Amino acid sequence: MRIRIVDAFSDRPFAGNPAGVLLLDAFPEDDWLQNVAMEVNHAETAFAHPLPEGGEADWALRWFTPVAEVAMCGHATLATAHVLHGTGAHEGPVRFATRSGVLVATPGDDGSITLDFPTAPLTSVEVPQGVTGALGARPLAAFDTGPNVGDLLLELADEKTVLALAPDLRALGAYSSRGIIATARAEDPARGYDFVSRCFFPNVGIDEDPVTGSAHTALAPYWSERLGRTGLTGLQASRRSGRVRTELRGDRTLLSGRAVTVIEGELIA
């Protein structure tokens, strides 16, 4: 079977967030899926297979990190849609049946793909005792992001503080089911983004995720309320970095970006 590595939320190779993508006839045993994801060793590997016509979705989709299955993943969904459209396996909007419900990916005329995801429900919480030491910076506010995302969102003082973070990853794992989203308002919106973030997910085997679509379902409502606009652009400032365009539509969030296939090969295991 063909296996592809796709850089998502990027218009060039070796940037954005890489994901493995496999198109299957059906899902094999979970152990095999997890072993393939461990072998690929990227933040997520996506597995998809076609569904019968006439249903609420076109393809079934699951995502695995090297150590666990996750409930929702934006960049690997974008990567899967990119492969489906690029290979001719599917034309037009594609509806994915996932653990987070039906998610739709729509290709744009400019080569981008827009994902329709559920907006994360944000709940204000007290800044946990000890998180300042684990993160290496004092949060201004803390929010639970709900079960689909599973992170603790922390607003920091400014962009420079986010960029300078060097957290204790082992200690961070105690504060949420997946990890931490650290964010701040952009220092200079003229650079083309409205807010900056970094994401640390030690509990699912990802020390720092390069670009996280699911996190932006929480970042979009958070910054839309503060900046007074429904359409924003976020910069996830990892070593690879990437930008995610967001559009808040009530209980749904649209995430837009591009993707590039960088490796295509044969899986023989």
Short mmCIF file of C-alpha atoms in Angstrom, two decimals:
data_model
loop_
_atom_site.label_atom_id
_atom_site.label_comp_id
_atom_site.label_asym_id
_atom_site.label_seq_id
_atom_site.Cartn_x
_atom_site.Cartn_y
_atom_site.Cartn_z
CA MET A 1 0.00 0.00 0.00
CA ARG A 2 1.07 3.57 -0.59
CA ILE A 3 2.21 5.71 2.33
CA ARG A 4 2.78 9.42 2.07
CA ILE A 5 4.33 12.07 4.28
CA VAL A 6 2.59 15.42 3.87
CA ASP A 7 3.64 18.77 5.34
CA ALA A 8 0.38 20.41 6.43
CA PHE A 9 -0.31 24.10 7.06
CA SER A 10 2.57 24.95 4.75
CA ASP A 11 2.99 25.87 1.08
CA ARG A 12 6.56 24.55 0.93
CA PRO A 13 8.38 21.35 1.94
CA PHE A 14 10.10 20.95 5.30
CA ALA A 15 7.81 23.39 7.10
CA GLY A 16 4.43 23.14 8.77
CA ASN A 17 3.49 19.85 10.45
CA PRO A 18 4.31 16.51 8.80
CA ALA A 19 1.74 13.72 8.89
CA GLY A 20 1.71 10.19 7.59
CA VAL A 21 -1.29 9.32 5.40
CA LEU A 22 -2.49 5.84 4.43
CA LEU A 23 -5.60 5.16 2.35
CA LEU A 24 -6.96 1.70 3.15
CA ASP A 25 -9.84 -0.57 2.14
CA ALA A 26 -10.80 -1.01 5.82
CA PHE A 27 -9.23 -0.46 9.22
CA PRO A 28 -6.94 -3.34 10.31
CA GLU A 29 -6.40 -4.21 13.97
CA ASP A 30 -5.62 -1.29 16.26
CA ASP A 31 -2.21 -2.75 17.15
CA TRP A 32 -1.16 -2.58 13.50
CA LEU A 33 -2.35 1.02 13.17
CA GLN A 34 -0.44 2.00 16.30
CA ASN A 35 2.71 0.21 15.14
CA VAL A 36 2.64 2.00 11.79
CA ALA A 37 2.23 5.35 13.56
CA MET A 38 5.14 4.48 15.83
CA GLU A 39 7.24 3.60 12.77
CA VAL A 40 6.32 6.83 10.95
CA ASN A 41 7.11 8.70 14.19
CA HIS A 42 5.48 11.99 13.28
CA ALA A 43 3.01 13.84 15.48
CA GLU A 44 0.13 12.00 13.79
CA THR A 45 -0.43 9.36 11.15
CA ALA A 46 -3.87 9.36 9.50
CA PHE A 47 -5.64 6.21 8.33
CA ALA A 48 -8.70 6.52 6.08
CA HIS A 49 -10.96 4.21 4.12
CA PRO A 50 -13.97 4.90 1.86
CA LEU A 51 -17.51 4.47 3.14
CA PRO A 52 -20.58 3.30 1.19
CA GLU A 53 -22.34 5.96 -0.84
CA GLY A 54 -25.46 7.59 0.57
CA GLY A 55 -24.29 7.93 4.18
CA GLU A 56 -23.47 11.02 6.22
CA ALA A 57 -19.74 10.70 5.46
CA ASP A 58 -17.53 9.73 2.53
CA TRP A 59 -14.46 8.40 4.35
CA ALA A 60 -13.73 7.02 7.81
CA LEU A 61 -10.70 8.65 9.42
CA ARG A 62 -8.58 7.89 12.49
CA TRP A 63 -5.41 9.52 13.83
CA PHE A 64 -2.58 8.02 15.88
CA THR A 65 0.45 9.61 17.49
CA PRO A 66 3.49 7.34 18.03
CA VAL A 67 1.96 6.26 21.37
CA ALA A 68 -1.84 6.79 21.29
CA GLU A 69 -4.98 7.36 19.24
CA VAL A 70 -6.34 10.91 19.48
CA ALA A 71 -9.88 12.25 19.29
CA MET A 72 -9.21 15.07 16.83
CA CYS A 73 -6.33 16.21 14.63
CA GLY A 74 -6.40 19.15 12.24
CA HIS A 75 -3.12 18.88 10.38
CA ALA A 76 -3.48 15.16 9.59
CA THR A 77 -7.04 15.78 8.37
CA LEU A 78 -5.73 18.51 6.08
CA ALA A 79 -3.00 16.14 4.90
CA THR A 80 -5.53 13.37 4.18
CA ALA A 81 -7.78 15.69 2.18
CA HIS A 82 -4.72 16.86 0.25
CA VAL A 83 -3.88 13.25 -0.67
CA LEU A 84 -7.47 12.42 -1.64
CA HIS A 85 -7.71 15.42 -3.94
CA GLY A 86 -4.19 15.03 -5.32
CA THR A 87 -4.64 11.37 -6.24
CA GLY A 88 -8.17 11.74 -7.60
CA ALA A 89 -9.55 9.43 -4.92
CA HIS A 90 -12.14 12.10 -4.06
CA GLU A 91 -13.31 15.31 -5.69
CA GLY A 92 -14.83 18.36 -4.01
CA PRO A 93 -15.67 18.58 -0.30
CA VAL A 94 -14.94 15.39 1.61
CA ARG A 95 -16.84 14.36 4.74
CA PHE A 96 -14.83 12.38 7.29
CA ALA A 97 -16.46 10.18 9.93
CA THR A 98 -14.28 10.55 13.06
CA ARG A 99 -14.36 10.21 16.83
CA SER A 100 -15.19 13.94 16.88
CA GLY A 101 -18.18 13.61 14.54
CA VAL A 102 -18.35 14.37 10.84
CA LEU A 103 -15.59 16.78 9.77
CA VAL A 104 -15.64 18.39 6.32
CA ALA A 105 -12.62 19.42 4.24
CA THR A 106 -13.30 21.72 1.29
CA PRO A 107 -10.70 22.52 -1.40
CA GLY A 108 -10.33 26.16 -2.44
CA ASP A 109 -9.56 27.62 -5.85
CA ASP A 110 -6.24 28.92 -4.50
CA GLY A 111 -5.01 25.45 -3.54
CA SER A 112 -5.85 25.78 0.13
CA ILE A 113 -8.11 23.41 2.07
CA THR A 114 -10.63 24.56 4.67
CA LEU A 115 -11.57 22.29 7.57
CA ASP A 116 -14.93 22.59 9.35
CA PHE A 117 -14.29 21.56 12.97
CA PRO A 118 -16.27 21.87 16.22
CA THR A 119 -15.35 24.97 18.25
CA ALA A 120 -13.71 24.02 21.52
CA PRO A 121 -15.75 24.97 24.60
CA LEU A 122 -13.55 27.19 26.76
CA THR A 123 -13.98 27.13 30.53
CA SER A 124 -12.04 29.57 32.67
CA VAL A 125 -10.08 27.82 35.42
CA GLU A 126 -7.63 28.85 38.09
CA VAL A 127 -4.02 28.79 36.98
CA PRO A 128 -2.85 25.46 38.44
CA GLN A 129 -0.31 25.60 41.22
CA GLY A 130 3.07 24.62 39.84
CA VAL A 131 2.34 25.29 36.18
CA THR A 132 4.40 28.49 36.21
CA GLY A 133 7.49 26.55 37.22
CA ALA A 134 6.83 23.75 34.71
CA LEU A 135 6.23 26.17 31.84
CA GLY A 136 8.89 28.67 32.78
CA ALA A 137 6.55 31.68 32.56
CA ARG A 138 3.64 33.05 34.58
CA PRO A 139 0.26 32.70 32.81
CA LEU A 140 -2.19 35.60 32.83
CA ALA A 141 -5.19 33.27 32.45
CA ALA A 142 -6.00 29.57 32.06
CA PHE A 143 -8.80 27.77 30.22
CA ASP A 144 -9.89 24.17 29.86
CA THR A 145 -10.52 23.36 26.17
CA GLY A 146 -12.98 20.47 26.51
CA PRO A 147 -12.77 16.76 25.71
CA ASN A 148 -12.03 16.91 21.96
CA VAL A 149 -8.94 19.06 22.35
CA GLY A 150 -7.95 18.06 25.87
CA ASP A 151 -5.46 20.86 26.53
CA LEU A 152 -4.94 23.61 29.07
CA LEU A 153 -4.81 26.96 27.22
CA LEU A 154 -2.57 29.53 28.90
CA GLU A 155 -2.32 33.18 27.88
CA LEU A 156 1.13 34.64 28.47
CA ALA A 157 2.26 38.24 28.76
CA ASP A 158 3.55 38.76 25.21
CA GLU A 159 4.87 37.13 22.05
CA LYS A 160 8.48 37.23 23.23
CA THR A 161 7.59 35.19 26.30
CA VAL A 162 5.92 32.51 24.16
CA LEU A 163 8.90 32.33 21.80
CA ALA A 164 11.39 32.00 24.67
CA LEU A 165 9.65 29.08 26.44
CA ALA A 166 11.81 26.11 27.43
CA PRO A 167 9.39 24.12 29.59
CA ASP A 168 9.89 21.08 31.80
CA LEU A 169 7.94 18.70 29.58
CA ARG A 170 7.72 15.92 32.15
CA ALA A 171 6.18 18.31 34.66
CA LEU A 172 3.75 19.79 32.11
CA GLY A 173 2.06 16.43 31.65
CA ALA A 174 0.33 16.75 35.03
CA TYR A 175 -1.95 19.62 33.99
CA SER A 176 -4.18 18.23 31.20
CA SER A 177 -5.01 15.06 29.30
CA ARG A 178 -2.99 16.02 26.20
CA GLY A 179 -0.87 19.06 26.98
CA ILE A 180 -0.47 22.82 27.04
CA ILE A 181 -1.31 25.56 24.53
CA ALA A 182 0.73 28.69 25.30
CA THR A 183 -0.43 31.82 23.48
CA ALA A 184 -0.12 35.60 23.33
CA ARG A 185 -1.28 38.48 21.17
CA ALA A 186 0.95 39.21 18.17
CA GLU A 187 3.50 41.91 18.86
CA ASP A 188 3.09 43.38 15.36
CA PRO A 189 -0.05 42.35 13.40
CA ALA A 190 1.53 43.92 10.29
CA ARG A 191 3.61 40.76 10.06
CA GLY A 192 0.48 38.93 8.93
CA TYR A 193 -0.72 37.13 12.05
CA ASP A 194 -2.92 38.14 14.98
CA PHE A 195 -1.75 35.80 17.72
CA VAL A 196 1.10 33.39 18.36
CA SER A 197 1.11 29.99 20.01
CA ARG A 198 3.23 26.99 20.92
CA CYS A 199 1.86 23.55 21.83
CA PHE A 200 3.45 20.95 24.12
CA PHE A 201 1.83 17.48 24.26
CA PRO A 202 4.01 15.18 26.39
CA ASN A 203 1.10 12.91 27.34
CA VAL A 204 0.68 11.69 23.75
CA GLY A 205 4.37 11.42 22.92
CA ILE A 206 4.80 14.86 21.26
CA ASP A 207 7.19 17.18 23.07
CA GLU A 208 6.30 20.15 20.85
CA ASP A 209 3.85 19.95 17.97
CA PRO A 210 4.92 22.04 14.94
CA VAL A 211 1.43 23.27 13.87
CA THR A 212 -1.75 22.09 15.62
CA GLY A 213 -5.09 22.48 13.85
CA SER A 214 -7.14 21.20 16.80
CA ALA A 215 -5.56 23.77 19.15
CA HIS A 216 -6.81 26.52 16.85
CA THR A 217 -10.41 25.46 17.52
CA ALA A 218 -9.70 26.85 21.00
CA LEU A 219 -7.41 29.70 19.98
CA ALA A 220 -9.94 31.03 17.45
CA PRO A 221 -12.78 31.69 19.92
CA TYR A 222 -10.33 32.90 22.56
CA TRP A 223 -8.72 35.56 20.38
CA SER A 224 -11.84 36.40 18.38
CA GLU A 225 -13.51 37.56 21.59
CA ARG A 226 -10.51 39.63 22.63
CA LEU A 227 -9.72 41.12 19.23
CA GLY A 228 -13.32 41.65 18.13
CA ARG A 229 -13.04 39.81 14.80
CA THR A 230 -14.23 36.39 13.63
CA GLY A 231 -11.50 35.98 11.00
CA LEU A 232 -7.92 35.72 12.29
CA THR A 233 -4.54 34.24 11.41
CA GLY A 234 -2.48 32.38 13.98
CA LEU A 235 1.26 31.71 13.88
CA GLN A 236 2.38 28.55 15.62
CA ALA A 237 5.99 29.38 16.31
CA SER A 238 7.71 26.02 16.43
CA ARG A 239 11.03 25.27 14.76
CA ARG A 240 9.10 24.42 11.55
CA SER A 241 6.31 26.95 12.12
CA GLY A 242 3.11 27.43 10.17
CA ARG A 243 0.12 29.72 9.85
CA VAL A 244 -3.52 28.78 10.30
CA ARG A 245 -6.33 31.01 9.05
CA THR A 246 -9.35 30.76 11.34
CA GLU A 247 -12.98 31.82 10.94
CA LEU A 248 -15.24 31.52 13.98
CA ARG A 249 -18.82 30.53 13.17
CA GLY A 250 -20.46 29.89 16.50
CA ASP A 251 -20.09 26.26 17.45
CA ARG A 252 -17.96 25.59 14.35
CA THR A 253 -14.49 26.86 13.49
CA LEU A 254 -13.05 26.92 9.98
CA LEU A 255 -9.32 26.25 9.69
CA SER A 256 -7.59 26.93 6.37
CA GLY A 257 -4.14 26.13 5.06
CA ARG A 258 -2.12 24.41 2.37
CA ALA A 259 -0.24 21.13 2.24
CA VAL A 260 2.69 19.63 0.31
CA THR A 261 3.47 15.93 -0.24
CA VAL A 262 7.20 15.41 0.41
CA ILE A 263 7.56 11.61 0.49
CA GLU A 264 5.63 8.83 -1.22
CA GLY A 265 6.55 5.17 -0.87
CA GLU A 266 5.38 1.61 -0.33
CA LEU A 267 4.51 0.15 3.07
CA ILE A 268 5.40 -3.54 2.97
CA ALA A 269 4.87 -4.54 6.63
#
